[in-house]
Amino acid sequence: MKELPIHIQLQPESGKTLYEQIYEFIRDEIRRGGLLQNEKLPSARLLAEDLQVSRTTVDMAYGQLVSEGYLEARPRQGYFVCAVEGLCVIDAPARGEKYGGGSESSRVSEQYDFSPTAIDMHFFPYATWKKITRNILVDANSDMFALGEPQGDLELRTTICRYLHGARGVNCEPEQIIIGAGNDYLLLLLEKILGRHIPVAMEDPTYVKAYRIFRSCAWPVTFVPMDENGIRVECLRQTEAQVAYVMPSHQYPTGISMPIGRRLELLKWAAAKEGRYLIEDDYDSEFRYKGKPLPSLQASDRNGNVVYIGTFSKAIAPAIRISYMVLPYPLLARYRQECGFYSSTVSRIDQTILNEFIQDGYFERYLNKMRKQYRMKHDLLLTELKSFRKAFRISGSNAGLHVILTDRMGRSEEELARTAQETGVRVYRMRDFRMEESGDTAAMLILGYAALSPEEIRKGIDLLRKVWL
């Protein structure tokens, strides 16, 4: 096991919490190459003993590093350093892979990362999660360590079914739900269900990882432009697509919420020809700050054309790695015939922990707490951005964990990202999520706020104000 350098010195008088100091030290070591990919870090218990801090402090630091992609938590193995190519200096970034430009030294100096994917782990109920885990392991019998059902434990599927109906209006039975270790696995499984070489349409811009998965499945992909209401169905009709991958509740990365009229158009497209399906990725629907939560697209589906996919990674923690897919009955029959022999990719222990976390009300309380935290940060960010409104149009607010700034002054995304980076702020370019060139599009920058503290949001926006306005 790779031990951290012995010269780590925590400084209680520095004004930073112990958690922040541990997090920043490990993050900087990874960025500098002091810790290399796949090297194993000390367990949280050992590191807590070495530094003479509480185990919770180390757990929070590790949790934040996992959420930001610096570390990977491998079940029953520990924490390992992830690949950090995205932090290295690439003058001409590959589309959808790297964000921003500049030198390695300037990237290392970034103080404020407005990542749209990172989440806040400060308030995660570590003690509760540990208590549930401990109780389950104490009471575990031989059944707990058996292989379990391929679709996931019935008890958890029943709990998820009730949650989805109450929170998202999803109409399904537990037998329609498949539990998997992340959306990646579920999309790969869907390829086995639908078959190879199925033409698929995606919104442009879109979620790049889903595109990579579809391409790895040998699915020919067509990109369909969007307007202010989402994917343009008249353009979708001109394609040969059998499947359309959409994010109607809060499109990533544009932040667009699809109105009911466009949703009905999509459902009509799917129902017009046998074998057409819509993949609804409902990745962060829990976070909406104005009005009532939008119902899922699946809630309006009367013909069994929607495959609904969701995850607990945003709502709880990325390391949970538990996602779910709701199959319409025709595809469920195909799954059982073609893929029923695949074992579940989520351990029964993890499924039981999550089930109790939801059933005992901890998930609802944690979700309500995080909604308040994220809304506070969301409102703070919009307040700080008021002075930007002459130079930028602000959109994508009131839902999700990021907003979009569209430049009104004819500047390029590269220029804006570079000047931000030079002052210590990392922002994200919309062009990295566009699959096809759009030369006449105004520069658009993505600002996520979930993982930043209120003070970091203020300081980061103040730095942007000095270089952008």
Coordinates of C-alpha atoms in Angstrom, one line a residue:
M1 CA 0.0 0.0 0.0
K2 CA 1.3 3.4 -1.0
E3 CA 1.7 5.5 2.2
L4 CA 1.2 9.3 2.0
P5 CA 4.4 11.3 2.5
I6 CA 5.3 11.6 6.2
H7 CA 5.6 15.3 6.1
I8 CA 1.9 16.0 6.1
Q9 CA 1.4 18.7 8.6
L10 CA -2.1 19.7 9.6
Q11 CA -2.4 23.3 10.7
P12 CA -5.5 24.0 12.9
E13 CA -4.7 27.7 13.0
S14 CA -4.7 28.0 9.2
G15 CA -8.4 28.9 9.1
K16 CA -9.2 25.8 7.0
T17 CA -10.9 22.8 8.4
L18 CA -8.9 19.6 8.9
Y19 CA -11.0 17.9 6.3
E20 CA -10.2 20.7 3.8
Q21 CA -6.5 20.4 4.5
I22 CA -6.4 16.6 4.0
Y23 CA -8.5 16.9 0.9
E24 CA -6.3 19.7 -0.6
F25 CA -3.1 17.9 0.2
I26 CA -4.1 14.6 -1.5
R27 CA -5.6 16.5 -4.4
D28 CA -2.4 18.5 -5.0
E29 CA -0.3 15.4 -4.7
I30 CA -2.3 13.7 -7.4
R31 CA -2.2 16.8 -9.6
R32 CA 1.6 17.0 -9.2
G33 CA 2.2 13.4 -9.9
G34 CA 3.3 12.5 -6.3
L35 CA 0.5 10.0 -6.3
L36 CA 0.1 7.9 -9.4
Q37 CA -2.8 6.2 -11.1
N38 CA -3.9 3.0 -9.3
E39 CA -1.8 3.6 -6.2
K40 CA -3.6 2.7 -3.1
L41 CA -4.1 5.1 -0.3
P42 CA -4.1 4.2 3.4
S43 CA -7.5 3.2 4.8
A44 CA -9.5 6.0 6.4
R45 CA -8.9 4.3 9.8
L46 CA -5.1 4.2 9.4
L47 CA -4.9 7.7 8.0
A48 CA -7.0 9.0 10.9
E49 CA -4.7 7.3 13.4
D50 CA -1.6 8.7 11.7
L51 CA -2.9 12.2 11.6
Q52 CA -4.6 11.9 15.0
V53 CA -8.0 13.2 13.7
S54 CA -11.4 11.6 13.7
R55 CA -12.3 8.9 11.2
T56 CA -15.2 11.1 10.0
T57 CA -12.8 13.9 9.0
V58 CA -10.8 11.5 6.8
D59 CA -14.0 10.0 5.4
M60 CA -15.2 13.4 4.4
A61 CA -11.9 14.2 2.6
Y62 CA -11.9 10.9 0.8
G63 CA -15.6 11.3 -0.1
Q64 CA -15.0 14.7 -1.7
L65 CA -12.0 13.3 -3.6
V66 CA -14.1 10.4 -4.9
S67 CA -16.9 12.8 -5.9
E68 CA -14.5 14.9 -7.9
G69 CA -12.9 12.0 -9.6
Y70 CA -9.5 12.0 -8.0
L71 CA -10.0 8.8 -6.1
E72 CA -11.9 5.6 -6.8
A73 CA -13.5 3.6 -3.9
R74 CA -13.2 -0.1 -4.7
P75 CA -15.5 -2.3 -2.6
R76 CA -13.5 -4.3 0.1
Q77 CA -10.2 -3.0 -1.4
G78 CA -9.9 0.6 -0.4
Y79 CA -9.2 3.9 -2.2
F80 CA -7.2 4.2 -5.3
V81 CA -5.9 7.1 -7.4
C82 CA -7.8 7.6 -10.6
A83 CA -6.4 8.6 -14.0
V84 CA -5.8 12.4 -14.1
E85 CA -5.4 13.0 -17.8
G86 CA -8.2 15.6 -17.5
L87 CA -5.9 17.7 -15.3
C88 CA -2.9 17.6 -17.6
V89 CA -2.1 20.3 -20.1
I90 CA -3.4 19.6 -23.6
D91 CA -3.2 22.5 -26.1
A92 CA -5.9 21.1 -28.4
P93 CA -8.4 19.2 -26.2
A94 CA -10.3 16.3 -27.7
R95 CA -14.0 17.1 -28.0
G96 CA -15.8 16.1 -24.9
E97 CA -12.7 14.9 -23.0
K98 CA -10.8 17.9 -21.7
Y99 CA -11.9 21.3 -20.6
G100 CA -10.1 24.5 -21.0
G101 CA -6.5 25.0 -22.0
G102 CA -3.3 26.6 -20.7
S103 CA -0.2 25.2 -19.1
E104 CA 0.0 22.6 -16.4
S105 CA 1.3 25.1 -13.9
S106 CA -1.8 27.3 -14.4
R107 CA -4.1 24.3 -14.1
V108 CA -2.5 23.3 -10.8
S109 CA -3.0 26.9 -9.5
E110 CA -6.8 26.8 -10.0
Q111 CA -8.4 27.6 -6.7
Y112 CA -12.1 27.5 -7.6
D113 CA -13.4 24.7 -9.8
F114 CA -17.0 25.3 -10.9
S115 CA -17.4 21.6 -11.9
P116 CA -20.9 20.7 -13.1
T117 CA -20.5 17.1 -12.0
A118 CA -19.1 17.3 -8.4
I119 CA -21.4 17.3 -5.4
D120 CA -21.2 18.4 -1.8
M121 CA -20.2 15.6 0.6
H122 CA -19.9 17.8 3.7
F123 CA -23.4 16.8 5.0
F124 CA -23.4 13.1 4.1
P125 CA -24.6 11.2 7.2
Y126 CA -21.5 9.0 7.5
A127 CA -22.4 8.0 11.1
T128 CA -25.9 6.8 10.0
W129 CA -24.5 4.9 7.0
K130 CA -21.9 3.2 9.2
K131 CA -24.5 2.3 11.8
I132 CA -26.8 0.7 9.1
T133 CA -23.8 -1.2 7.7
R134 CA -22.7 -2.4 11.1
N135 CA -26.2 -3.6 12.1
I136 CA -26.6 -5.4 8.8
L137 CA -23.3 -7.2 9.1
V138 CA -24.0 -8.1 12.7
D139 CA -27.3 -9.7 11.7
A140 CA -26.2 -11.1 8.4
N141 CA -26.7 -14.8 7.7
S142 CA -25.7 -17.0 4.8
D143 CA -28.4 -15.6 2.6
M144 CA -26.8 -12.2 2.7
F145 CA -23.7 -13.6 1.0
A146 CA -25.6 -15.6 -1.7
L147 CA -25.6 -14.4 -5.3
G148 CA -29.0 -12.9 -5.2
E149 CA -31.5 -12.2 -8.0
P150 CA -30.1 -11.0 -11.4
Q151 CA -32.4 -7.9 -11.4
G152 CA -31.5 -7.0 -7.8
D153 CA -33.1 -7.8 -4.5
L154 CA -36.9 -7.7 -4.6
E155 CA -37.1 -5.6 -1.4
L156 CA -34.9 -2.8 -2.8
R157 CA -36.7 -2.9 -6.2
T158 CA -40.0 -2.6 -4.3
T159 CA -38.7 0.4 -2.3
I160 CA -37.4 2.1 -5.5
C161 CA -40.7 1.4 -7.2
R162 CA -42.6 3.2 -4.5
Y163 CA -40.1 6.1 -4.4
L164 CA -40.2 6.6 -8.2
H165 CA -44.0 6.6 -8.2
G166 CA -44.2 9.2 -5.4
A167 CA -41.4 11.4 -6.4
R168 CA -41.3 11.2 -10.2
G169 CA -44.7 9.8 -11.2
V170 CA -43.2 6.7 -12.7
N171 CA -45.7 3.9 -13.4
C172 CA -44.1 0.5 -12.9
E173 CA -44.0 -2.7 -10.9
P174 CA -40.9 -4.0 -9.1
E175 CA -40.5 -6.8 -11.7
Q176 CA -39.8 -4.1 -14.3
I177 CA -36.8 -2.7 -12.4
I178 CA -33.2 -3.7 -12.9
I179 CA -30.5 -2.6 -10.5
G180 CA -27.0 -2.1 -11.7
A181 CA -23.6 -0.7 -10.7
G182 CA -24.0 2.7 -12.4
N183 CA -25.7 4.0 -15.5
D184 CA -22.7 2.7 -17.6
Y185 CA -23.6 -0.9 -16.9
L186 CA -27.3 -0.4 -17.5
L187 CA -26.7 1.3 -20.9
L188 CA -24.4 -1.6 -21.9
L189 CA -27.1 -4.1 -20.7
L190 CA -29.6 -2.2 -22.8
E191 CA -27.5 -2.9 -25.9
K192 CA -27.8 -6.6 -25.2
I193 CA -31.5 -6.2 -24.9
L194 CA -32.1 -4.1 -28.0
G195 CA -29.4 -5.6 -30.1
R196 CA -26.3 -4.4 -32.0
H197 CA -26.2 -1.8 -34.7
I198 CA -29.4 -0.1 -33.5
P199 CA -29.5 3.5 -34.9
V200 CA -29.7 6.0 -32.0
A201 CA -30.4 9.7 -31.9
M202 CA -28.9 12.0 -29.2
E203 CA -29.4 15.6 -28.3
D204 CA -26.6 18.0 -29.3
P205 CA -24.9 19.0 -27.0
T206 CA -25.2 15.9 -24.9
Y207 CA -23.8 13.7 -22.1
V208 CA -20.5 12.6 -23.7
K209 CA -20.0 9.4 -21.7
A210 CA -23.4 8.1 -23.0
Y211 CA -22.2 8.8 -26.5
R212 CA -19.0 6.8 -25.9
I213 CA -20.9 3.9 -24.6
F214 CA -23.3 3.8 -27.5
R215 CA -20.3 4.0 -29.9
S216 CA -18.6 1.1 -28.0
C217 CA -21.9 -0.9 -28.6
A218 CA -21.6 -0.3 -32.4
W219 CA -24.7 1.8 -32.3
P220 CA -24.6 4.3 -35.2
V221 CA -25.3 7.7 -33.6
T222 CA -27.1 10.7 -35.1
F223 CA -27.0 14.1 -33.4
V224 CA -30.2 16.1 -33.4
P225 CA -30.2 19.9 -32.8
M226 CA -32.0 21.5 -29.9
D227 CA -34.0 24.6 -29.4
E228 CA -35.2 26.3 -26.2
N229 CA -37.7 23.4 -25.6
G230 CA -35.2 20.6 -26.0
I231 CA -34.6 18.1 -28.9
R232 CA -36.2 19.2 -32.2
V233 CA -38.7 16.4 -33.0
E234 CA -39.1 17.5 -36.6
C235 CA -35.3 16.9 -37.1
L236 CA -35.6 13.6 -35.2
R237 CA -38.2 12.4 -37.7
Q238 CA -35.7 12.9 -40.6
T239 CA -33.3 10.4 -39.1
E240 CA -33.4 6.6 -39.2
A241 CA -33.1 6.3 -35.4
Q242 CA -35.0 3.6 -33.6
V243 CA -33.9 4.9 -30.2
A244 CA -33.6 8.5 -28.9
Y245 CA -31.6 9.2 -25.8
V246 CA -33.0 12.3 -24.0
M247 CA -32.9 14.1 -20.6
P248 CA -36.3 15.9 -20.5
S249 CA -36.4 17.0 -16.9
H250 CA -33.0 18.8 -16.9
Q251 CA -31.0 18.3 -20.0
Y252 CA -27.2 18.0 -19.6
P253 CA -25.4 20.2 -20.2
T254 CA -27.9 23.0 -21.4
G255 CA -30.2 22.8 -18.3
I256 CA -33.3 22.9 -20.5
S257 CA -36.5 21.5 -19.0
M258 CA -38.7 20.0 -21.7
P259 CA -42.3 21.3 -21.7
I260 CA -45.3 18.9 -21.9
G261 CA -46.0 19.8 -25.6
R262 CA -42.5 18.7 -26.7
R263 CA -42.7 15.6 -24.5
L264 CA -46.0 14.5 -26.2
E265 CA -44.3 15.1 -29.6
L266 CA -41.5 12.7 -28.6
L267 CA -43.9 10.1 -27.3
K268 CA -45.9 10.4 -30.6
W269 CA -42.6 9.8 -32.6
A270 CA -41.9 6.7 -30.5
A271 CA -45.4 5.3 -30.9
A272 CA -45.5 5.9 -34.7
K273 CA -43.4 2.9 -35.5
E274 CA -42.9 -0.5 -33.9
G275 CA -39.6 -1.0 -32.2
R276 CA -38.9 2.6 -31.3
Y277 CA -37.9 3.5 -27.8
L278 CA -37.0 6.6 -25.8
I279 CA -34.2 6.3 -23.2
E280 CA -35.0 8.8 -20.4
D281 CA -32.0 9.6 -18.3
D282 CA -33.3 11.3 -15.2
Y283 CA -29.9 11.9 -13.6
D284 CA -30.6 14.8 -11.2
S285 CA -34.4 15.3 -11.0
E286 CA -34.3 15.5 -7.2
F287 CA -33.0 19.1 -7.4
R288 CA -35.6 21.6 -8.5
Y289 CA -35.9 25.0 -6.8
K290 CA -38.9 26.7 -8.3
G291 CA -42.4 25.2 -8.7
K292 CA -43.3 21.6 -8.4
P293 CA -41.0 18.8 -9.6
L294 CA -41.6 17.9 -13.2
P295 CA -43.0 14.5 -13.7
S296 CA -41.0 12.0 -15.7
L297 CA -41.5 11.4 -19.4
Q298 CA -42.3 7.8 -18.5
A299 CA -45.2 9.0 -16.4
S300 CA -46.9 10.2 -19.7
D301 CA -46.1 7.0 -21.6
R302 CA -49.1 4.9 -22.4
N303 CA -47.6 2.6 -25.0
G304 CA -44.5 1.2 -23.3
N305 CA -42.0 3.2 -25.4
V306 CA -39.9 4.7 -22.6
V307 CA -36.9 3.1 -20.8
Y308 CA -36.4 5.0 -17.6
I309 CA -32.9 5.3 -16.1
G310 CA -32.0 6.9 -12.8
T311 CA -29.2 6.9 -10.2
F312 CA -28.4 7.6 -6.5
S313 CA -25.0 9.0 -7.4
K314 CA -26.2 12.6 -7.4
A315 CA -28.7 12.4 -4.6
I316 CA -26.5 10.4 -2.2
A317 CA -22.9 9.9 -3.2
P318 CA -21.0 8.9 -6.4
A319 CA -19.3 6.0 -4.6
I320 CA -22.7 4.3 -3.9
R321 CA -22.7 3.1 -7.6
I322 CA -26.3 2.0 -7.5
S323 CA -28.5 2.9 -10.5
Y324 CA -31.8 1.5 -11.8
M325 CA -33.6 1.0 -15.1
V326 CA -37.3 0.5 -15.6
L327 CA -38.1 -1.6 -18.7
P328 CA -41.4 -1.5 -20.5
Y329 CA -42.9 -5.0 -20.6
P330 CA -42.0 -5.9 -24.2
L331 CA -38.3 -5.2 -23.4
L332 CA -38.6 -6.9 -20.0
A333 CA -39.6 -10.2 -21.8
R334 CA -36.6 -9.8 -24.1
Y335 CA -34.3 -9.1 -21.2
R336 CA -35.4 -12.3 -19.4
Q337 CA -35.0 -14.3 -22.6
E338 CA -31.6 -12.8 -23.7
C339 CA -30.0 -11.5 -20.6
G340 CA -31.6 -13.2 -17.6
F341 CA -28.4 -15.1 -16.9
Y342 CA -26.3 -12.0 -16.1
S343 CA -25.6 -11.7 -12.4
S344 CA -26.4 -8.6 -10.5
T345 CA -23.5 -6.2 -10.4
V346 CA -24.4 -4.7 -7.0
S347 CA -23.6 -6.7 -3.8
R348 CA -26.5 -7.7 -1.7
I349 CA -25.0 -6.0 1.3
D350 CA -24.9 -2.7 -0.5
Q351 CA -28.4 -3.2 -1.7
T352 CA -29.6 -3.9 1.8
I353 CA -27.8 -0.9 3.2
L354 CA -29.5 1.4 0.6
N355 CA -32.9 -0.2 1.2
E356 CA -32.8 0.5 4.9
F357 CA -31.4 4.0 4.3
I358 CA -34.5 4.8 2.2
Q359 CA -37.1 2.8 4.2
D360 CA -36.1 4.3 7.6
G361 CA -36.5 7.8 6.3
Y362 CA -32.8 8.8 6.2
F363 CA -32.8 9.3 2.5
E364 CA -35.7 11.7 2.6
R365 CA -34.2 13.7 5.4
Y366 CA -30.8 13.9 3.7
L367 CA -32.4 14.8 0.4
N368 CA -34.4 17.6 2.0
K369 CA -31.2 18.9 3.7
M370 CA -29.2 18.9 0.4
R371 CA -32.1 20.6 -1.5
K372 CA -31.8 23.4 1.0
Q373 CA -28.0 23.6 0.8
Y374 CA -28.0 23.5 -3.0
R375 CA -30.8 26.1 -3.2
M376 CA -28.9 28.4 -1.0
K377 CA -25.8 28.0 -3.2
H378 CA -27.9 28.4 -6.3
D379 CA -29.5 31.6 -5.1
L380 CA -26.1 32.9 -3.9
L381 CA -24.6 32.2 -7.3
L382 CA -27.4 34.0 -9.2
T383 CA -27.1 37.0 -6.8
E384 CA -23.4 37.1 -7.4
L385 CA -24.0 37.0 -11.2
K386 CA -26.4 39.9 -11.3
S387 CA -23.6 42.2 -12.4
F388 CA -22.9 39.8 -15.3
R389 CA -26.3 40.2 -17.0
K390 CA -25.2 42.9 -19.4
A391 CA -22.3 40.8 -20.7
F392 CA -24.0 37.4 -20.4
R393 CA -27.4 35.7 -20.6
I394 CA -27.9 33.4 -17.7
S395 CA -30.0 30.2 -18.2
G396 CA -30.5 26.7 -16.9
S397 CA -31.3 27.9 -13.4
N398 CA -33.9 26.8 -10.9
A399 CA -33.0 23.1 -11.4
G400 CA -30.0 20.8 -11.2
L401 CA -26.5 21.8 -10.0
H402 CA -25.2 24.2 -12.7
V403 CA -26.1 27.3 -14.7
I404 CA -25.1 28.5 -18.2
L405 CA -23.6 31.8 -19.1
T406 CA -24.0 32.8 -22.8
D407 CA -21.6 35.6 -23.9
R408 CA -23.2 38.7 -25.4
M409 CA -20.0 40.4 -26.5
G410 CA -18.7 38.2 -29.2
R411 CA -15.9 36.5 -27.3
S412 CA -14.9 32.9 -27.8
E413 CA -15.2 30.1 -25.2
E414 CA -11.5 29.5 -25.4
E415 CA -10.7 33.1 -24.5
L416 CA -13.2 33.2 -21.6
A417 CA -12.0 29.8 -20.3
R418 CA -8.4 30.9 -20.6
T419 CA -8.7 34.2 -18.8
A420 CA -10.7 32.5 -16.1
Q421 CA -8.0 29.8 -15.7
E422 CA -5.2 32.4 -15.5
T423 CA -6.9 34.0 -12.5
G424 CA -7.4 30.7 -10.7
V425 CA -10.9 29.7 -11.7
R426 CA -12.0 26.7 -13.8
V427 CA -15.1 26.9 -15.9
Y428 CA -16.4 24.5 -18.5
R429 CA -16.9 25.1 -22.2
M430 CA -20.1 24.1 -24.0
R431 CA -18.1 23.2 -27.1
D432 CA -16.7 20.2 -25.2
F433 CA -20.2 18.7 -25.1
R434 CA -21.1 19.5 -28.7
M435 CA -20.8 16.6 -31.1
E436 CA -21.1 18.7 -34.3
E437 CA -19.6 22.1 -35.2
S438 CA -21.8 25.1 -34.8
G439 CA -19.7 28.1 -35.8
D440 CA -22.4 30.7 -35.4
T441 CA -23.2 29.8 -31.8
A442 CA -22.4 32.3 -29.1
A443 CA -19.8 31.3 -26.4
M444 CA -21.4 29.4 -23.6
L445 CA -19.8 28.6 -20.2
I446 CA -21.0 26.0 -17.7
L447 CA -20.7 26.9 -14.0
G448 CA -21.4 24.2 -11.4
Y449 CA -21.8 25.2 -7.8
A450 CA -22.6 22.1 -5.8
A451 CA -19.1 21.2 -4.4
L452 CA -18.1 24.8 -3.7
S453 CA -18.7 26.5 -0.3
P454 CA -20.5 29.9 -0.2
E455 CA -17.3 31.7 0.3
E456 CA -15.6 29.9 -2.6
I457 CA -18.6 30.8 -4.8
R458 CA -18.2 34.5 -3.8
K459 CA -14.4 34.5 -4.3
G460 CA -14.6 32.6 -7.6
I461 CA -17.2 34.9 -9.1
D462 CA -15.3 38.0 -7.9
L463 CA -12.3 36.8 -9.8
L464 CA -14.4 36.2 -13.0
R465 CA -15.9 39.6 -12.6
K466 CA -12.5 41.2 -12.7
V467 CA -11.5 39.4 -16.0
W468 CA -14.8 39.1 -17.8
L469 CA -16.5 42.4 -17.1

